[in-house]
CSV table of C-alpha atoms in Angstrom, one decimal:
chain,number,residue,atom,x,y,z
A,29,UNK,CA,0.6,1.5,-9.7
A,30,UNK,CA,3.3,1.2,-12.4
A,31,UNK,CA,6.2,3.5,-13.1
A,32,UNK,CA,5.9,2.9,-16.9
A,33,UNK,CA,3.0,2.8,-19.4
A,34,UNK,CA,1.1,-0.6,-19.2
A,35,UNK,CA,1.8,-3.1,-21.9
A,36,UNK,CA,-1.8,-4.5,-22.1
A,37,UNK,CA,-3.2,-3.5,-25.5
A,38,UNK,CA,-6.6,-2.7,-24.1
A,39,UNK,CA,-5.3,-0.5,-21.3
A,40,UNK,CA,-4.6,3.2,-22.0
A,41,UNK,CA,-1.0,4.2,-21.7
A,42,UNK,CA,-1.9,6.9,-19.2
A,43,UNK,CA,-3.6,4.4,-16.9
A,44,UNK,CA,-0.8,3.6,-14.5
A,45,UNK,CA,-2.7,3.0,-11.3
A,46,UNK,CA,-5.9,2.4,-9.5
A,47,UNK,CA,-7.2,2.8,-6.0
A,48,UNK,CA,-10.2,1.7,-3.9
A,49,UNK,CA,-11.3,2.6,-0.3
A,50,UNK,CA,-14.1,2.3,2.2
A,51,UNK,CA,-14.2,-1.5,1.6
A,52,UNK,CA,-16.0,-3.6,4.3
A,53,UNK,CA,-16.4,-7.0,2.7
A,54,UNK,CA,-13.5,-7.6,0.4
A,55,UNK,CA,-11.2,-10.4,1.5
A,56,UNK,CA,-8.2,-9.2,-0.6
A,57,UNK,CA,-8.4,-5.5,-1.4
A,58,UNK,CA,-5.2,-5.6,-3.5
A,59,UNK,CA,-6.6,-8.3,-5.7
A,60,UNK,CA,-9.8,-6.3,-6.2
A,61,UNK,CA,-7.8,-3.2,-7.2
A,62,UNK,CA,-5.8,-5.3,-9.6
A,63,UNK,CA,-8.9,-6.7,-11.3
A,64,UNK,CA,-10.5,-3.3,-11.6
A,65,UNK,CA,-7.3,-1.8,-13.0
A,66,UNK,CA,-7.3,-4.5,-15.7
A,67,UNK,CA,-10.9,-3.6,-16.7
A,68,UNK,CA,-11.0,0.1,-17.8
A,69,UNK,CA,-14.3,-0.8,-19.6
A,70,UNK,CA,-15.9,-1.4,-16.2
A,71,UNK,CA,-13.9,1.1,-14.1
A,72,UNK,CA,-12.7,4.0,-16.3
A,73,UNK,CA,-11.8,6.1,-13.2
A,74,UNK,CA,-8.7,6.2,-11.1
A,75,UNK,CA,-10.3,5.9,-7.6
A,76,UNK,CA,-13.5,4.1,-6.4
A,77,UNK,CA,-15.0,3.5,-3.0
A,78,UNK,CA,-17.6,1.4,-1.1
A,79,UNK,CA,-20.2,-0.8,-2.6
A,80,UNK,CA,-19.5,0.4,-6.2
A,81,UNK,CA,-16.0,-1.0,-6.0
A,82,UNK,CA,-16.6,-4.2,-4.1
A,83,UNK,CA,-20.2,-5.2,-4.7
A,84,UNK,CA,-21.4,-3.8,-8.1
A,85,UNK,CA,-18.1,-4.3,-9.9
A,86,UNK,CA,-16.0,-6.6,-7.8
A,87,UNK,CA,-18.7,-9.2,-6.9
A,88,UNK,CA,-21.4,-8.8,-9.5
A,89,UNK,CA,-19.2,-8.1,-12.5
A,90,UNK,CA,-16.0,-9.8,-11.7
A,91,UNK,CA,-17.2,-12.6,-9.5
A,92,UNK,CA,-14.9,-11.8,-6.5
A,93,UNK,CA,-16.0,-13.3,-3.2
A,94,UNK,CA,-17.6,-11.1,-0.5
A,95,UNK,CA,-17.0,-12.0,3.1
A,96,UNK,CA,-19.3,-11.6,6.1
A,97,UNK,CA,-18.1,-8.7,8.3
A,98,UNK,CA,-17.5,-11.2,11.1
A,99,UNK,CA,-14.6,-12.6,9.0
A,100,UNK,CA,-12.6,-9.5,9.8
A,101,UNK,CA,-13.3,-9.4,13.5
A,102,UNK,CA,-10.6,-9.9,16.1
A,103,UNK,CA,-11.0,-9.6,19.8
A,104,UNK,CA,-7.8,-7.5,20.2
A,105,UNK,CA,-9.0,-4.8,17.8
A,106,UNK,CA,-12.5,-4.8,19.4
A,107,UNK,CA,-10.9,-4.1,22.8
A,108,UNK,CA,-8.6,-1.4,21.4
A,109,UNK,CA,-11.6,0.2,19.7
A,110,UNK,CA,-13.6,0.3,23.0
A,111,UNK,CA,-10.7,1.6,25.0
A,112,UNK,CA,-10.1,4.3,22.5
A,113,UNK,CA,-13.7,5.5,23.1
A,114,UNK,CA,-13.3,5.4,26.8
A,115,UNK,CA,-15.8,2.5,27.1
A,116,UNK,CA,-15.5,-0.9,28.8
A,117,UNK,CA,-14.0,-3.6,26.6
A,118,UNK,CA,-17.2,-5.6,26.8
A,119,UNK,CA,-19.9,-6.3,25.7
A,120,UNK,CA,-18.9,-7.8,22.4
A,121,UNK,CA,-20.9,-6.9,19.3
A,122,UNK,CA,-23.8,-9.0,18.0
A,123,UNK,CA,-22.6,-11.7,15.6
A,124,UNK,CA,-19.3,-12.1,17.4
A,125,UNK,CA,-18.0,-15.6,16.5
A,126,UNK,CA,-18.5,-17.9,19.5
A,127,UNK,CA,-15.3,-19.6,20.7
A,128,UNK,CA,-13.0,-16.7,20.0
A,129,UNK,CA,-13.3,-15.2,23.5
A,130,UNK,CA,-15.1,-18.2,25.1
A,131,UNK,CA,-14.1,-21.8,25.5
A,132,UNK,CA,-16.8,-24.3,26.5
A,133,UNK,CA,-19.0,-21.5,27.9
A,134,UNK,CA,-16.2,-19.9,29.9
A,135,UNK,CA,-14.4,-16.7,29.1
A,136,UNK,CA,-10.9,-17.0,27.8
A,137,UNK,CA,-8.8,-14.9,30.2
A,138,UNK,CA,-5.4,-15.7,28.5
A,139,UNK,CA,-3.5,-12.4,28.0
A,140,UNK,CA,-3.6,-10.8,24.6
A,141,UNK,CA,-0.5,-9.5,23.0
A,142,UNK,CA,0.0,-5.7,23.3
A,143,UNK,CA,-1.1,-4.0,20.1
A,144,UNK,CA,1.5,-1.3,20.3
A,145,UNK,CA,4.2,-4.0,19.8
A,146,UNK,CA,2.3,-5.4,16.7
A,147,UNK,CA,2.1,-4.2,13.1
A,148,UNK,CA,-0.4,-1.3,12.8
A,149,UNK,CA,-2.2,-2.8,9.8
A,150,UNK,CA,-0.5,-1.3,6.7
A,151,UNK,CA,1.4,-3.6,4.2
A,152,UNK,CA,3.2,-2.5,1.1
A,153,UNK,CA,5.4,-3.9,-1.6
A,154,UNK,CA,7.6,-2.5,-4.4
A,155,UNK,CA,9.0,-4.7,-7.2
A,156,UNK,CA,11.3,-4.2,-10.2
A,157,UNK,CA,10.9,-6.4,-13.3
A,158,UNK,CA,13.5,-7.3,-15.9
A,159,UNK,CA,12.4,-4.5,-18.2
A,160,UNK,CA,13.0,-1.8,-15.7
A,161,UNK,CA,9.4,-1.2,-14.8
A,162,UNK,CA,8.5,-0.8,-11.1
A,163,UNK,CA,5.2,-1.8,-9.5
A,164,UNK,CA,3.8,-0.7,-6.2
A,165,UNK,CA,0.9,-1.9,-4.0
A,166,UNK,CA,-0.2,-0.7,-0.5
A,167,UNK,CA,-3.1,-1.9,1.6
A,168,UNK,CA,-4.3,-1.1,5.2
A,169,UNK,CA,-7.0,-1.9,7.7
A,170,UNK,CA,-7.4,1.8,8.5
A,171,UNK,CA,-7.1,4.0,11.5
A,172,UNK,CA,-8.8,2.9,14.7
A,173,UNK,CA,-11.7,5.1,15.8
A,174,UNK,CA,-11.4,7.5,12.9
A,175,UNK,CA,-14.4,9.7,11.9
A,176,UNK,CA,-16.9,8.0,9.6
A,177,UNK,CA,-16.0,8.7,6.0
A,178,UNK,CA,-12.3,9.6,6.8
A,179,UNK,CA,-10.0,8.4,4.0
A,180,UNK,CA,-6.3,8.1,4.7
A,181,UNK,CA,-3.1,8.1,2.7
A,182,UNK,CA,-3.0,4.4,1.7
A,183,UNK,CA,-5.4,4.6,-1.2
A,184,UNK,CA,-4.3,8.1,-2.2
A,185,UNK,CA,-1.9,8.2,-5.1
A,186,UNK,CA,1.1,10.4,-4.3
A,187,UNK,CA,0.5,10.2,-0.6
A,188,UNK,CA,0.6,6.6,0.5
A,189,UNK,CA,2.1,5.2,-2.7
A,190,UNK,CA,3.6,6.3,-5.9
A,191,UNK,CA,5.5,5.1,-9.0
A,192,UNK,CA,7.0,7.2,-11.7
A,193,UNK,CA,9.7,7.3,-14.4
A,194,UNK,CA,11.2,10.3,-16.2
A,195,UNK,CA,13.5,10.7,-19.1
A,196,UNK,CA,17.0,12.0,-18.8
A,197,UNK,CA,17.3,11.9,-22.6
A,198,UNK,CA,13.8,12.5,-24.0
A,199,UNK,CA,12.6,10.2,-26.7
A,200,UNK,CA,9.4,10.2,-28.8
A,201,UNK,CA,6.6,7.9,-27.4
A,202,UNK,CA,6.8,5.6,-30.4
A,203,UNK,CA,10.4,4.7,-29.5
A,204,UNK,CA,9.3,3.8,-26.0
A,205,UNK,CA,6.6,1.5,-27.3
A,206,UNK,CA,9.0,-0.1,-29.8
A,207,UNK,CA,11.6,-0.8,-27.1
A,208,UNK,CA,9.0,-2.3,-24.8
A,209,UNK,CA,7.7,-4.6,-27.5
A,210,UNK,CA,11.1,-6.1,-28.0
A,211,UNK,CA,12.1,-6.2,-24.3
A,212,UNK,CA,14.6,-3.4,-24.7
A,213,UNK,CA,12.8,-0.8,-22.6
A,214,UNK,CA,15.4,-1.1,-19.8
A,215,UNK,CA,18.0,0.3,-22.1
A,216,UNK,CA,16.4,3.7,-22.2
A,217,UNK,CA,18.4,6.4,-20.4
A,218,UNK,CA,15.7,7.2,-17.8
A,219,UNK,CA,15.2,7.0,-14.1
A,220,UNK,CA,12.3,5.5,-12.1
A,221,UNK,CA,11.2,5.0,-8.6
A,222,UNK,CA,8.4,3.2,-6.7
A,223,UNK,CA,7.4,4.2,-3.1
A,224,UNK,CA,5.1,2.7,-0.4
A,225,UNK,CA,4.5,4.5,2.9
A,226,UNK,CA,3.0,3.8,6.3
A,227,UNK,CA,2.4,6.0,9.3
A,228,UNK,CA,0.3,9.0,10.2
A,229,UNK,CA,-1.7,9.2,7.0
A,230,UNK,CA,-3.0,12.7,7.4
A,231,UNK,CA,0.6,14.0,7.4
A,232,UNK,CA,1.4,11.9,4.3
A,233,UNK,CA,-1.6,13.4,2.5
A,234,UNK,CA,-0.6,17.0,3.5
A,235,UNK,CA,2.9,16.6,2.2
A,236,UNK,CA,2.2,14.2,-0.7
A,237,UNK,CA,5.0,12.2,0.8
A,238,UNK,CA,5.5,9.5,-1.8
A,239,UNK,CA,5.2,11.7,-4.9
A,240,UNK,CA,7.5,14.3,-3.2
A,241,UNK,CA,10.2,11.6,-2.9
A,242,UNK,CA,10.1,11.0,-6.6
A,243,UNK,CA,10.1,14.8,-7.3
A,244,UNK,CA,13.3,15.2,-5.2
A,245,UNK,CA,15.0,12.6,-7.2
A,246,UNK,CA,13.8,14.1,-10.5
A,247,UNK,CA,14.4,17.8,-9.9
A,248,UNK,CA,17.2,17.7,-7.3
A,249,UNK,CA,19.0,14.6,-8.5
A,250,UNK,CA,19.0,13.0,-5.1
A,251,UNK,CA,19.5,9.3,-4.7
A,252,UNK,CA,16.6,7.1,-3.6
A,253,UNK,CA,17.9,6.8,-0.1
A,254,UNK,CA,18.6,10.5,0.3
A,255,UNK,CA,15.2,11.4,-1.0
A,256,UNK,CA,13.5,8.8,1.3
A,257,UNK,CA,15.4,10.2,4.3
A,258,UNK,CA,14.4,13.8,3.4
A,259,UNK,CA,10.6,13.2,3.1
A,260,UNK,CA,10.5,11.1,6.3
A,261,UNK,CA,12.4,13.9,8.2
A,262,UNK,CA,9.9,16.4,6.9
A,263,UNK,CA,7.1,14.3,8.2
A,264,UNK,CA,8.7,14.4,11.6
A,265,UNK,CA,9.2,18.1,11.5
A,266,UNK,CA,5.4,18.5,11.3
A,267,UNK,CA,4.7,15.9,14.0
A,268,UNK,CA,4.1,12.9,11.7
A,269,UNK,CA,5.4,9.5,12.4
A,270,UNK,CA,6.0,6.9,9.7
A,271,UNK,CA,8.3,5.4,7.1
A,272,UNK,CA,8.7,4.5,3.5
A,273,UNK,CA,10.2,1.8,1.4
A,274,UNK,CA,11.4,2.8,-2.1
A,275,UNK,CA,13.1,1.2,-5.1
A,276,UNK,CA,14.7,2.7,-8.1
A,277,UNK,CA,15.3,1.4,-11.6
A,278,UNK,CA,18.8,0.3,-10.9
A,279,UNK,CA,17.6,-1.9,-8.0
A,280,UNK,CA,18.7,0.4,-5.2
A,281,UNK,CA,16.5,-0.1,-2.2
A,282,UNK,CA,15.8,2.5,0.5
A,283,UNK,CA,14.2,2.2,3.9
A,284,UNK,CA,13.6,5.3,5.9
A,285,UNK,CA,11.7,5.7,9.2
A,286,UNK,CA,11.4,8.3,12.0
A,287,UNK,CA,10.1,6.0,14.7
A,288,UNK,CA,11.3,3.1,16.7
A,289,UNK,CA,10.7,0.4,14.1
A,290,UNK,CA,9.0,-0.8,10.9
A,291,UNK,CA,8.6,-4.4,9.7
A,292,UNK,CA,10.5,-4.5,6.5
A,293,UNK,CA,12.3,-6.9,4.2
A,294,UNK,CA,13.8,-7.4,0.7
A,295,UNK,CA,14.6,-10.1,-1.8
A,296,UNK,CA,17.2,-9.5,-4.5
A,297,UNK,CA,18.3,-11.6,-7.5
A,298,UNK,CA,19.9,-14.2,-5.3
A,299,UNK,CA,16.5,-15.0,-3.8
A,300,UNK,CA,17.6,-14.7,-0.2
A,301,UNK,CA,15.1,-12.9,2.0
A,302,UNK,CA,16.5,-10.3,4.4
A,303,UNK,CA,14.4,-8.7,7.2
A,304,UNK,CA,14.5,-6.2,10.0
A,305,UNK,CA,12.2,-4.7,12.6
A,306,UNK,CA,13.7,-1.9,14.7
A,307,UNK,CA,15.2,1.3,13.3
A,308,UNK,CA,18.8,0.4,14.2
A,309,UNK,CA,18.5,-3.2,12.8
A,310,UNK,CA,20.6,-4.3,9.9
A,311,UNK,CA,18.8,-6.4,7.3
A,312,UNK,CA,19.8,-10.1,7.8
């Protein structure tokens, strides 16, 4: 999703984002969404799901590769899935790739890393370009043992991700287009923010967390960090766990979490990557 109108001449100025969900064979969902976003002639909607997105359009029309479901299989997630259902961790499903849990006909009994100390499957990024436009992308493997058909916050605009700009000194649309054409758009007196979230998706949806962050900045004049802290605190008040990463037009970066940790990092103009894991960690 983009905070500003797209510059591609064949993409409508109101088409700032695209989402896809219920994908089972797409190797890189973010790449699929990008390609569908760039083809409003094939996908004029804002949100698609299932085989329409990945097979009929992604594979047949755009030539994107489809993977066999076994490509996405991991022993750790299978065991977690079975435990969540109160079932024995074995047997393994049909089509399970030989050699992942067996070695030369023997079971591999080496301990598996505890999943509660690993990333939960959501990844997100927010980037600012030289023209002051912010781009956001978020992707996830989903919630283990969810009900069939459940859709979370990650593909939902305003809940799991959002990007927006607003004018502090309103100007006609033709002025915006003129300034973008000559790389002067960043000089407009406006504000912008991009947000990506992770956590208990149902709470993010109920509170429209990422869009609410932008609204607090726009209507209350809050800084990106204050707005991020506020929406994450509101999640916690309702029992939701999670965090957000956010970036405004001036390059101010915000991380806010209400749990023990969140894998996060940033790269500024100097090109030096800084990372942190636990809530109290300082980026270094």
